[in-house]
mmCIF file of C-alpha atoms in Angstrom:
data_model
loop_
_atom_site.group_PDB
_atom_site.id
_atom_site.type_symbol
_atom_site.label_atom_id
_atom_site.label_comp_id
_atom_site.label_asym_id
_atom_site.label_seq_id
_atom_site.Cartn_x
_atom_site.Cartn_y
_atom_site.Cartn_z
ATOM 1 C CA MET J 457 -33.283 63.753 -43.214
ATOM 2 C CA SER J 458 -32.936 67.055 -45.516
ATOM 3 C CA SER J 459 -33.932 66.691 -49.135
ATOM 4 C CA SER J 460 -33.296 70.272 -50.568
ATOM 5 C CA GLN J 461 -30.576 69.905 -54.042
ATOM 6 C CA GLY J 462 -27.472 69.036 -54.174
ATOM 7 C CA PRO J 463 -25.384 67.500 -56.163
ATOM 8 C CA ALA J 464 -25.804 63.098 -56.094
ATOM 9 C CA LEU J 465 -23.240 62.513 -54.432
ATOM 10 C CA SER J 466 -23.376 64.698 -51.258
ATOM 11 C CA THR J 467 -27.039 63.194 -51.191
ATOM 12 C CA ASN J 468 -25.486 59.490 -50.751
ATOM 13 C CA VAL J 469 -23.312 60.852 -48.667
ATOM 14 C CA ALA J 470 -25.675 62.158 -45.716
ATOM 15 C CA ARG J 471 -27.704 59.085 -47.581
ATOM 16 C CA LEU J 472 -25.230 57.321 -46.272
ATOM 17 C CA ALA J 473 -24.081 58.927 -42.930
ATOM 18 C CA ASP J 474 -27.836 58.401 -41.603
ATOM 19 C CA GLY J 475 -29.185 55.238 -42.787
ATOM 20 C CA SER J 476 -31.885 56.155 -44.863
ATOM 21 C CA THR J 477 -30.787 54.277 -48.356
ATOM 22 C CA SER J 478 -34.003 52.387 -50.115
ATOM 23 C CA GLN J 479 -34.227 49.576 -48.494
ATOM 24 C CA LYS J 480 -34.946 47.699 -52.117
ATOM 25 C CA GLU J 481 -31.199 48.364 -52.998
ATOM 26 C CA VAL J 482 -30.643 45.288 -50.475
ATOM 27 C CA PRO J 483 -34.009 43.267 -49.773
ATOM 28 C CA PHE J 484 -32.403 39.937 -48.477
ATOM 29 C CA VAL J 485 -30.974 42.342 -45.207
ATOM 30 C CA VAL J 486 -33.849 43.932 -43.924
ATOM 31 C CA ASN J 487 -35.456 40.169 -41.780
ATOM 32 C CA LEU J 488 -32.077 40.217 -40.124
ATOM 33 C CA PRO J 489 -31.594 40.699 -37.085
ATOM 34 C CA LEU J 490 -29.189 43.228 -35.715
ATOM 35 C CA TYR J 491 -27.134 41.832 -33.460
ATOM 36 C CA VAL J 492 -26.201 39.983 -36.723
ATOM 37 C CA LYS J 493 -26.255 42.973 -38.748
ATOM 38 C CA GLU J 494 -23.760 44.821 -36.635
ATOM 39 C CA LEU J 495 -21.791 41.311 -36.895
ATOM 40 C CA ILE J 496 -21.625 41.752 -40.050
ATOM 41 C CA ALA J 497 -20.724 45.191 -40.171
ATOM 42 C CA GLY J 498 -18.078 44.784 -38.067
ATOM 43 C CA GLY J 499 -16.192 42.252 -38.933
ATOM 44 C CA ALA J 500 -16.197 44.545 -42.856
ATOM 45 C CA ALA J 501 -14.650 47.630 -41.856
ATOM 46 C CA GLY J 502 -12.594 45.758 -39.634
ATOM 47 C CA ALA J 503 -10.803 44.000 -42.344
ATOM 48 C CA ILE J 504 -10.727 46.447 -44.435
ATOM 49 C CA ALA J 505 -9.240 48.410 -41.878
ATOM 50 C CA LYS J 506 -6.453 46.368 -41.026
ATOM 51 C CA THR J 507 -4.884 45.731 -44.386
ATOM 52 C CA SER J 508 -4.427 49.501 -45.421
ATOM 53 C CA VAL J 509 -3.008 49.908 -42.293
ATOM 54 C CA ALA J 510 -0.880 46.519 -42.751
ATOM 55 C CA PRO J 511 2.334 47.130 -43.896
ATOM 56 C CA LEU J 512 2.795 50.165 -40.951
ATOM 57 C CA GLU J 513 1.376 47.279 -37.993
ATOM 58 C CA ARG J 514 4.020 45.097 -39.945
ATOM 59 C CA ILE J 515 7.123 47.878 -38.788
ATOM 60 C CA LYS J 516 5.190 48.792 -35.831
ATOM 61 C CA ILE J 517 5.491 45.361 -34.476
ATOM 62 C CA LEU J 518 9.646 44.831 -35.740
ATOM 63 C CA VAL J 519 10.285 48.021 -33.795
ATOM 64 C CA GLN J 520 8.355 47.140 -30.447
ATOM 65 C CA THR J 521 10.264 43.374 -30.500
ATOM 66 C CA ARG J 522 13.950 45.290 -30.779
ATOM 67 C CA THR J 523 14.037 42.631 -34.781
ATOM 68 C CA ALA J 524 17.864 43.465 -35.447
ATOM 69 C CA GLY J 525 17.894 45.530 -38.083
ATOM 70 C CA PHE J 526 14.821 47.456 -37.257
ATOM 71 C CA HIS J 527 14.796 49.081 -33.399
ATOM 72 C CA SER J 528 16.913 52.313 -34.465
ATOM 73 C CA LEU J 529 15.597 52.146 -38.090
ATOM 74 C CA GLY J 530 12.864 55.714 -38.697
ATOM 75 C CA VAL J 531 8.979 54.566 -40.645
ATOM 76 C CA TYR J 532 10.800 55.704 -44.240
ATOM 77 C CA GLN J 533 14.148 53.517 -43.687
ATOM 78 C CA SER J 534 12.476 50.805 -41.839
ATOM 79 C CA LEU J 535 10.213 50.223 -44.639
ATOM 80 C CA ARG J 536 13.581 50.447 -48.182
ATOM 81 C CA ARG J 537 14.794 47.524 -45.316
ATOM 82 C CA LEU J 538 11.623 45.451 -44.887
ATOM 83 C CA LEU J 539 11.289 46.022 -49.189
ATOM 84 C CA ASN J 540 15.214 44.934 -50.106
ATOM 85 C CA HIS J 541 14.780 41.690 -47.834
ATOM 86 C CA GLU J 542 11.290 40.808 -48.456
ATOM 87 C CA GLY J 543 10.180 42.624 -51.310
ATOM 88 C CA VAL J 544 5.727 43.958 -51.172
ATOM 89 C CA ARG J 545 5.070 40.540 -50.446
ATOM 90 C CA GLY J 546 7.104 41.701 -46.642
ATOM 91 C CA PHE J 547 4.703 44.646 -46.057
ATOM 92 C CA TYR J 548 1.808 42.127 -45.814
ATOM 93 C CA LYS J 549 3.332 39.093 -43.737
ATOM 94 C CA GLY J 550 0.984 37.992 -40.836
ATOM 95 C CA ASN J 551 -1.323 40.152 -42.460
ATOM 96 C CA GLY J 552 -3.949 36.602 -43.126
ATOM 97 C CA ALA J 553 -3.282 36.394 -39.852
ATOM 98 C CA SER J 554 -4.068 39.956 -38.939
ATOM 99 C CA VAL J 555 -7.479 39.923 -41.198
ATOM 100 C CA LEU J 556 -8.153 36.830 -40.012
ATOM 101 C CA ARG J 557 -8.326 38.055 -36.060
ATOM 102 C CA ILE J 558 -9.824 41.513 -36.785
ATOM 103 C CA VAL J 559 -13.223 39.674 -38.468
ATOM 104 C CA PRO J 560 -13.755 38.354 -35.309
ATOM 105 C CA TYR J 561 -13.169 41.087 -33.082
ATOM 106 C CA ALA J 562 -14.151 43.432 -34.388
ATOM 107 C CA ALA J 563 -17.333 41.560 -35.309
ATOM 108 C CA LEU J 564 -17.484 41.393 -31.398
ATOM 109 C CA HIS J 565 -16.030 43.846 -30.392
ATOM 110 C CA TYR J 566 -19.141 46.248 -32.415
ATOM 111 C CA MET J 567 -21.749 43.889 -31.195
ATOM 112 C CA THR J 568 -20.949 43.503 -27.938
ATOM 113 C CA TYR J 569 -20.340 46.958 -27.401
ATOM 114 C CA GLU J 570 -24.142 47.786 -28.355
ATOM 115 C CA GLN J 571 -25.901 44.592 -26.892
ATOM 116 C CA TYR J 572 -23.897 45.698 -23.412
ATOM 117 C CA ARG J 573 -24.484 49.113 -23.292
ATOM 118 C CA CYS J 574 -27.539 48.754 -23.879
ATOM 119 C CA TRP J 575 -27.742 46.310 -21.080
ATOM 120 C CA ILE J 576 -26.894 48.740 -18.582
ATOM 121 C CA LEU J 577 -28.986 51.530 -19.470
ATOM 122 C CA ASN J 578 -31.938 48.962 -19.565
ATOM 123 C CA ASN J 579 -31.126 47.363 -15.245
ATOM 124 C CA TYR J 580 -28.333 50.073 -14.226
ATOM 125 C CA SER J 581 -30.825 53.226 -14.927
ATOM 126 C CA ALA J 582 -28.491 54.985 -11.730
ATOM 127 C CA LEU J 583 -25.749 55.547 -13.710
ATOM 128 C CA GLY J 584 -27.872 58.118 -17.005
ATOM 129 C CA THR J 585 -26.821 57.665 -20.937
ATOM 130 C CA GLY J 586 -23.927 59.336 -21.139
ATOM 131 C CA SER J 587 -20.515 58.569 -22.173
ATOM 132 C CA LEU J 588 -19.865 56.192 -18.189
ATOM 133 C CA VAL J 589 -22.009 53.808 -20.030
ATOM 134 C CA ASP J 590 -20.148 54.443 -23.159
ATOM 135 C CA LEU J 591 -16.652 53.499 -20.821
ATOM 136 C CA LEU J 592 -17.659 51.366 -19.185
ATOM 137 C CA ALA J 593 -19.400 48.999 -22.260
ATOM 138 C CA GLY J 594 -16.932 49.894 -23.683
ATOM 139 C CA SER J 595 -14.299 48.217 -21.764
ATOM 140 C CA ALA J 596 -15.909 45.462 -21.451
ATOM 141 C CA ALA J 597 -16.891 44.321 -25.190
ATOM 142 C CA GLY J 598 -12.954 45.262 -26.386
ATOM 143 C CA GLY J 599 -12.366 42.542 -22.657
ATOM 144 C CA THR J 600 -14.501 40.168 -24.593
ATOM 145 C CA ALA J 601 -13.492 40.294 -28.751
ATOM 146 C CA VAL J 602 -9.684 39.659 -27.291
ATOM 147 C CA LEU J 603 -10.549 36.802 -24.796
ATOM 148 C CA CYS J 604 -12.363 35.117 -28.001
ATOM 149 C CA THR J 605 -9.176 36.119 -30.254
ATOM 150 C CA TYR J 606 -6.249 36.189 -28.741
ATOM 151 C CA PRO J 607 -4.608 33.143 -30.593
ATOM 152 C CA LEU J 608 -4.588 34.998 -33.420
ATOM 153 C CA ASP J 609 -3.459 37.640 -32.787
ATOM 154 C CA LEU J 610 -1.382 35.855 -30.934
ATOM 155 C CA ALA J 611 -0.598 33.884 -34.577
ATOM 156 C CA ARG J 612 -0.247 37.517 -36.842
ATOM 157 C CA THR J 613 2.618 38.150 -33.612
ATOM 158 C CA LYS J 614 5.033 35.981 -35.078
ATOM 159 C CA LEU J 615 4.681 35.807 -38.317
ATOM 160 C CA ALA J 616 5.179 39.731 -38.144
ATOM 161 C CA TYR J 617 7.916 39.325 -35.669
ATOM 162 C CA GLN J 618 10.153 37.147 -39.026
ATOM 163 C CA VAL J 619 11.779 38.311 -41.356
ATOM 164 C CA VAL J 620 13.351 36.141 -44.188
ATOM 165 C CA ASP J 621 16.681 37.913 -46.507
ATOM 166 C CA ARG J 622 14.320 36.339 -49.562
ATOM 167 C CA ARG J 623 16.879 37.990 -52.201
ATOM 168 C CA CYS J 624 19.038 33.864 -50.645
ATOM 169 C CA SER J 625 16.788 33.063 -53.124
ATOM 170 C CA LEU J 626 18.150 32.713 -55.806
ATOM 171 C CA GLY J 627 19.773 29.684 -54.640
ATOM 172 C CA ASN J 628 17.910 27.121 -53.794
ATOM 173 C CA GLY J 629 15.691 28.835 -50.936
ATOM 174 C CA ILE J 630 15.158 31.730 -48.716
ATOM 175 C CA LYS J 631 17.033 32.669 -45.246
ATOM 176 C CA ASN J 632 15.719 33.640 -42.232
ATOM 177 C CA ILE J 633 18.057 36.110 -40.695
ATOM 178 C CA HIS J 634 17.375 35.673 -37.149
ATOM 179 C CA GLY J 635 17.507 31.584 -36.508
ATOM 180 C CA PRO J 636 14.163 31.687 -35.333
ATOM 181 C CA PRO J 637 11.915 28.728 -36.949
ATOM 182 C CA THR J 638 10.401 30.326 -40.198
ATOM 183 C CA TYR J 639 6.296 29.376 -39.827
ATOM 184 C CA SER J 640 4.811 28.792 -42.361
ATOM 185 C CA GLY J 641 1.767 30.098 -41.652
ATOM 186 C CA ILE J 642 -1.291 30.632 -39.772
ATOM 187 C CA HIS J 643 -2.143 26.837 -38.756
ATOM 188 C CA ASN J 644 1.514 25.785 -38.560
ATOM 189 C CA VAL J 645 2.015 28.868 -36.010
ATOM 190 C CA LEU J 646 -1.224 27.519 -33.334
ATOM 191 C CA LYS J 647 -0.287 23.886 -33.945
ATOM 192 C CA SER J 648 4.058 24.694 -33.110
ATOM 193 C CA VAL J 649 2.446 26.247 -30.027
ATOM 194 C CA TYR J 650 -0.586 24.196 -28.803
ATOM 195 C CA LYS J 651 2.593 20.781 -29.463
ATOM 196 C CA GLN J 652 5.029 23.539 -26.651
ATOM 197 C CA GLY J 653 3.046 23.997 -24.418
ATOM 198 C CA GLY J 654 -0.460 23.554 -24.606
ATOM 199 C CA ALA J 655 -3.006 25.453 -24.564
ATOM 200 C CA ARG J 656 -2.313 27.929 -22.070
ATOM 201 C CA ALA J 657 1.398 29.254 -24.685
ATOM 202 C CA LEU J 658 -2.225 30.046 -26.743
ATOM 203 C CA TYR J 659 -2.889 32.996 -24.965
ATOM 204 C CA ARG J 660 0.606 33.814 -23.474
ATOM 205 C CA GLY J 661 1.155 37.402 -23.124
ATOM 206 C CA VAL J 662 -3.444 37.855 -22.931
ATOM 207 C CA GLY J 663 -2.593 39.441 -19.459
ATOM 208 C CA PRO J 664 -1.423 42.901 -19.904
ATOM 209 C CA THR J 665 -3.690 42.393 -23.020
ATOM 210 C CA LEU J 666 -6.337 42.335 -21.129
ATOM 211 C CA VAL J 667 -5.159 44.828 -18.055
ATOM 212 C CA GLY J 668 -4.086 47.337 -21.736
ATOM 213 C CA ILE J 669 -7.541 46.210 -23.732
ATOM 214 C CA LEU J 670 -10.181 47.135 -21.217
ATOM 215 C CA PRO J 671 -8.701 50.572 -20.353
ATOM 216 C CA TYR J 672 -7.950 51.644 -24.500
ATOM 217 C CA ALA J 673 -11.697 49.713 -25.268
ATOM 218 C CA GLY J 674 -13.651 52.276 -22.622
ATOM 219 C CA LEU J 675 -11.283 55.695 -22.750
ATOM 220 C CA LYS J 676 -12.290 55.246 -27.087
ATOM 221 C CA PHE J 677 -15.506 54.738 -26.735
ATOM 222 C CA TYR J 678 -15.865 57.625 -23.674
ATOM 223 C CA ILE J 679 -13.507 60.381 -25.415
ATOM 224 C CA TYR J 680 -15.441 59.161 -28.946
ATOM 225 C CA GLU J 681 -18.888 59.775 -27.595
ATOM 226 C CA GLU J 682 -18.139 62.841 -25.345
ATOM 227 C CA LEU J 683 -16.393 64.257 -28.373
ATOM 228 C CA LYS J 684 -19.980 63.807 -30.559
ATOM 229 C CA SER J 685 -22.045 65.296 -26.810
ATOM 230 C CA HIS J 686 -20.275 68.563 -27.568
ATOM 231 C CA VAL J 687 -20.698 68.763 -32.004
ATOM 232 C CA PRO J 688 -23.976 70.685 -32.936
ATOM 233 C CA ASP J 689 -27.043 68.067 -34.187
ATOM 234 C CA GLU J 690 -26.901 68.851 -37.150
ATOM 235 C CA HIS J 691 -23.525 67.529 -37.863
ATOM 236 C CA GLN J 692 -24.003 64.553 -35.778
ATOM 237 C CA THR J 693 -24.535 62.826 -39.495
ATOM 238 C CA SER J 694 -21.152 64.435 -41.153
ATOM 239 C CA ILE J 695 -19.504 61.125 -41.586
ATOM 240 C CA PRO J 696 -15.522 64.000 -41.661
ATOM 241 C CA MET J 697 -16.994 64.783 -37.373
ATOM 242 C CA ARG J 698 -17.599 61.390 -36.949
ATOM 243 C CA LEU J 699 -13.810 60.077 -38.374
ATOM 244 C CA SER J 700 -12.571 63.373 -36.611
ATOM 245 C CA CYS J 701 -13.963 62.183 -33.155
ATOM 246 C CA GLY J 702 -12.527 58.757 -33.385
ATOM 247 C CA ALA J 703 -9.016 60.109 -34.756
ATOM 248 C CA MET J 704 -8.748 62.323 -31.297
ATOM 249 C CA ALA J 705 -10.435 58.665 -29.301
ATOM 250 C CA GLY J 706 -8.048 56.107 -31.068
ATOM 251 C CA LEU J 707 -4.802 58.848 -30.061
ATOM 252 C CA PHE J 708 -5.408 59.787 -26.628
ATOM 253 C CA GLY J 709 -6.300 55.762 -25.549
ATOM 254 C CA GLN J 710 -3.516 54.575 -27.861
ATOM 255 C CA THR J 711 -0.716 56.924 -25.641
ATOM 256 C CA LEU J 712 -2.781 56.079 -22.370
ATOM 257 C CA THR J 713 -2.331 51.828 -22.922
ATOM 258 C CA TYR J 714 0.811 51.681 -25.243
ATOM 259 C CA PRO J 715 3.557 50.614 -22.881
ATOM 260 C CA LEU J 716 0.959 47.284 -22.128
ATOM 261 C CA ASP J 717 0.920 46.692 -25.923
ATOM 262 C CA VAL J 718 4.302 47.246 -26.519
ATOM 263 C CA VAL J 719 4.837 44.203 -23.113
ATOM 264 C CA ARG J 720 2.192 41.942 -25.311
ATOM 265 C CA ARG J 721 4.084 41.695 -28.316
ATOM 266 C CA GLN J 722 7.567 41.349 -26.454
ATOM 267 C CA MET J 723 5.837 38.566 -24.418
ATOM 268 C CA GLN J 724 4.029 37.329 -27.490
ATOM 269 C CA VAL J 725 7.856 36.802 -29.632
ATOM 270 C CA GLU J 726 10.614 35.880 -26.241
ATOM 271 C CA HIS J 727 10.585 32.542 -27.066
ATOM 272 C CA LEU J 728 12.161 33.464 -30.992
ATOM 273 C CA GLN J 729 14.787 35.706 -29.312
ATOM 274 C CA PRO J 730 17.702 34.583 -29.093
ATOM 275 C CA SER J 731 18.449 33.138 -25.590
ATOM 276 C CA SER J 732 21.742 35.927 -25.042
ATOM 277 C CA HIS J 733 18.049 38.266 -25.650
ATOM 278 C CA SER J 734 15.534 36.191 -24.650
ATOM 279 C CA VAL J 735 14.161 37.458 -20.930
ATOM 280 C CA ARG J 736 10.612 35.506 -19.491
ATOM 281 C CA TYR J 737 8.592 38.315 -17.527
ATOM 282 C CA ARG J 738 6.302 36.745 -15.130
ATOM 283 C CA ASN J 739 3.778 39.398 -15.293
ATOM 284 C CA THR J 740 2.465 42.331 -16.582
ATOM 285 C CA MET J 741 3.894 44.812 -14.229
ATOM 286 C CA ASP J 742 7.483 42.506 -14.091
ATOM 287 C CA GLY J 743 6.775 43.152 -18.394
ATOM 288 C CA LEU J 744 6.943 47.072 -17.467
ATOM 289 C CA THR J 745 9.776 47.579 -14.326
ATOM 290 C CA THR J 746 12.292 45.073 -17.076
ATOM 291 C CA ILE J 747 11.873 46.376 -19.964
ATOM 292 C CA VAL J 748 12.748 50.460 -17.977
ATOM 293 C CA ARG J 749 15.523 49.020 -16.002
ATOM 294 C CA ASN J 750 17.340 47.116 -19.097
ATOM 295 C CA GLN J 751 16.289 48.382 -22.609
ATOM 296 C CA GLY J 752 15.071 52.504 -21.266
ATOM 297 C CA TRP J 753 12.121 54.418 -21.051
ATOM 298 C CA ARG J 754 11.546 55.445 -24.034
ATOM 299 C CA GLN J 755 11.588 50.990 -25.080
ATOM 300 C CA LEU J 756 7.664 51.897 -23.750
ATOM 301 C CA PHE J 757 6.612 53.811 -26.489
ATOM 302 C CA ALA J 758 8.397 52.335 -29.112
ATOM 303 C CA GLY J 759 6.624 52.021 -32.390
ATOM 304 C CA LEU J 760 4.380 55.341 -31.445
ATOM 305 C CA SER J 761 4.877 57.361 -33.682
ATOM 306 C CA ILE J 762 4.354 54.513 -36.372
ATOM 307 C CA ASN J 763 1.205 54.063 -34.516
ATOM 308 C CA TYR J 764 -0.255 57.481 -34.519
ATOM 309 C CA PHE J 765 0.506 57.478 -38.590
ATOM 310 C CA LYS J 766 -1.351 53.732 -38.171
ATOM 311 C CA ILE J 767 -4.061 54.801 -36.524
ATOM 312 C CA VAL J 768 -5.606 58.079 -38.410
ATOM 313 C CA PRO J 769 -6.089 56.624 -41.719
ATOM 314 C CA SER J 770 -7.549 53.093 -39.626
ATOM 315 C CA VAL J 771 -10.020 54.432 -37.812
ATOM 316 C CA ALA J 772 -10.871 56.510 -41.022
ATOM 317 C CA ILE J 773 -11.556 53.933 -42.525
ATOM 318 C CA GLY J 774 -12.907 52.142 -40.529
ATOM 319 C CA PHE J 775 -14.988 54.524 -39.685
ATOM 320 C CA THR J 776 -16.421 54.872 -42.986
ATOM 321 C CA ALA J 777 -16.715 51.549 -43.836
ATOM 322 C CA TYR J 778 -18.538 50.729 -39.908
ATOM 323 C CA ASP J 779 -21.263 53.519 -41.194
ATOM 324 C CA THR J 780 -21.462 52.465 -45.249
ATOM 325 C CA MET J 781 -22.261 48.873 -43.574
ATOM 326 C CA LYS J 782 -24.592 49.966 -41.643
ATOM 327 C CA ALA J 783 -26.766 51.832 -43.826
ATOM 328 C CA TRP J 784 -26.684 49.407 -46.675
ATOM 329 C CA LEU J 785 -27.790 46.732 -43.734
ATOM 330 C CA HIS J 786 -29.986 49.680 -42.380
ATOM 331 C CA ILE J 787 -28.703 49.188 -38.667
ATOM 332 C CA PRO J 788 -30.549 52.242 -36.712
ATOM 333 C CA PRO J 789 -28.167 54.898 -36.087
ATOM 334 C CA ARG J 790 -27.459 53.950 -31.735
ATOM 335 C CA GLN J 791 -28.926 57.686 -30.797
ATOM 336 C CA LYS J 792 -31.730 56.452 -32.165
ATOM 337 C CA SER J 793 -31.795 53.148 -30.768
ATOM 338 C CA LYS J 794 -30.574 51.972 -27.960
ATOM 339 C CA VAL J 795 -31.045 55.524 -26.200
ATOM 340 C CA PRO J 796 -35.111 56.066 -25.648
ATOM 341 C CA ALA J 797 -34.997 51.811 -24.626
ATOM 342 C CA ALA J 798 -33.728 53.624 -21.393
#
C-alpha cells in the first residue's frame, strides 16, 4: 500500500480497503480460522445493510403480494400510508426476522462462496480463474445459504404482509385491517406454520426461491468480478469502485430474476389472503403463467422500482461494512489469497 503523506481520513480508508490495519488493534482475532472470520464479516455486513433499507423492503413486499390499499400506490404514498396506520415501528415490522435470517444467510453466502471458489480452482483448473468460476461458486453459495435459512425468510414475509391499524389502539386493542391471523413474532409464525403443515410448510415457496437465487447469486458475483477486471490495478482497492461495481451487478441480477421473487412472495402468503383472492400455485412455472394470465405481466415486476431504490444503498452499505470487517479481522483480499492457490 502507498505510504505517501496525506489526510488521516484518506489513509485510514485506504487501509480498510486493502486490509493493512495494524494487528495490534485486534489481537484476539488474529488466530481465528479464515472461514470463521468470513462468517463474522459476512453476517455483520448483512445485518447492517438489511436494517438500513428495512422500510423499503416492507413496502416492496406489500406491493408484491398485492396487499389491499398498497398495490396501486407509489413508494412515497405507501410509506406515508404505512406510517399513518402503524407508525414508525411499522417500517421495521418483520425486520427482526429479516436480520435473524440475513446474519446466517450473509455469513454462509460469503463464506461458502469463498470455499466453493477455492475448491473449484483446486479441482477444476480447466475452468481457469476467470468470471466463470465466480458464476458457479456464487450460484452454489446462494443455494446453500437459502436452504439453511429459508424458514426465517418465510416468517419475515408473513410478518411484513400483516398491516395493522394502530390508530384503533385508543380503545382496547389494535385492528388487523386484513382479516388473517395476526402473528406476534418470529417464533409464533414458525410454530403456527409447522402446526398447520409440518416441516414441508416451512419451505413453501422454496422452489422459485432456489430457481431465482441460483442465477441471481451467480450473476451477481460474475458481473461484479467481470466489471472489476476492467478496472486499472491502481484502483482495485478503491471503495467507490467496489460499491459501483457491486451496485451494477445487483441491479442487473435483480432485473433478470425478479419475476421469480414475485412468485415466491405470493406463494408464501397465499394462505393469508382472503378466500376470494386465494390462488394456489403448483410450481414456479404455474405461478408465472397464472400471474400473467390473471394479474398481467406487469405484476411480475411489481415493486421492482422500489427494489432499485433499496438495492443501491443496500449494496453500498453492505460492501463497505464487509470491507471494513475484513480489514478489522485481517482477512486477506480474495484476489491475493485465492487466485495464487490455483
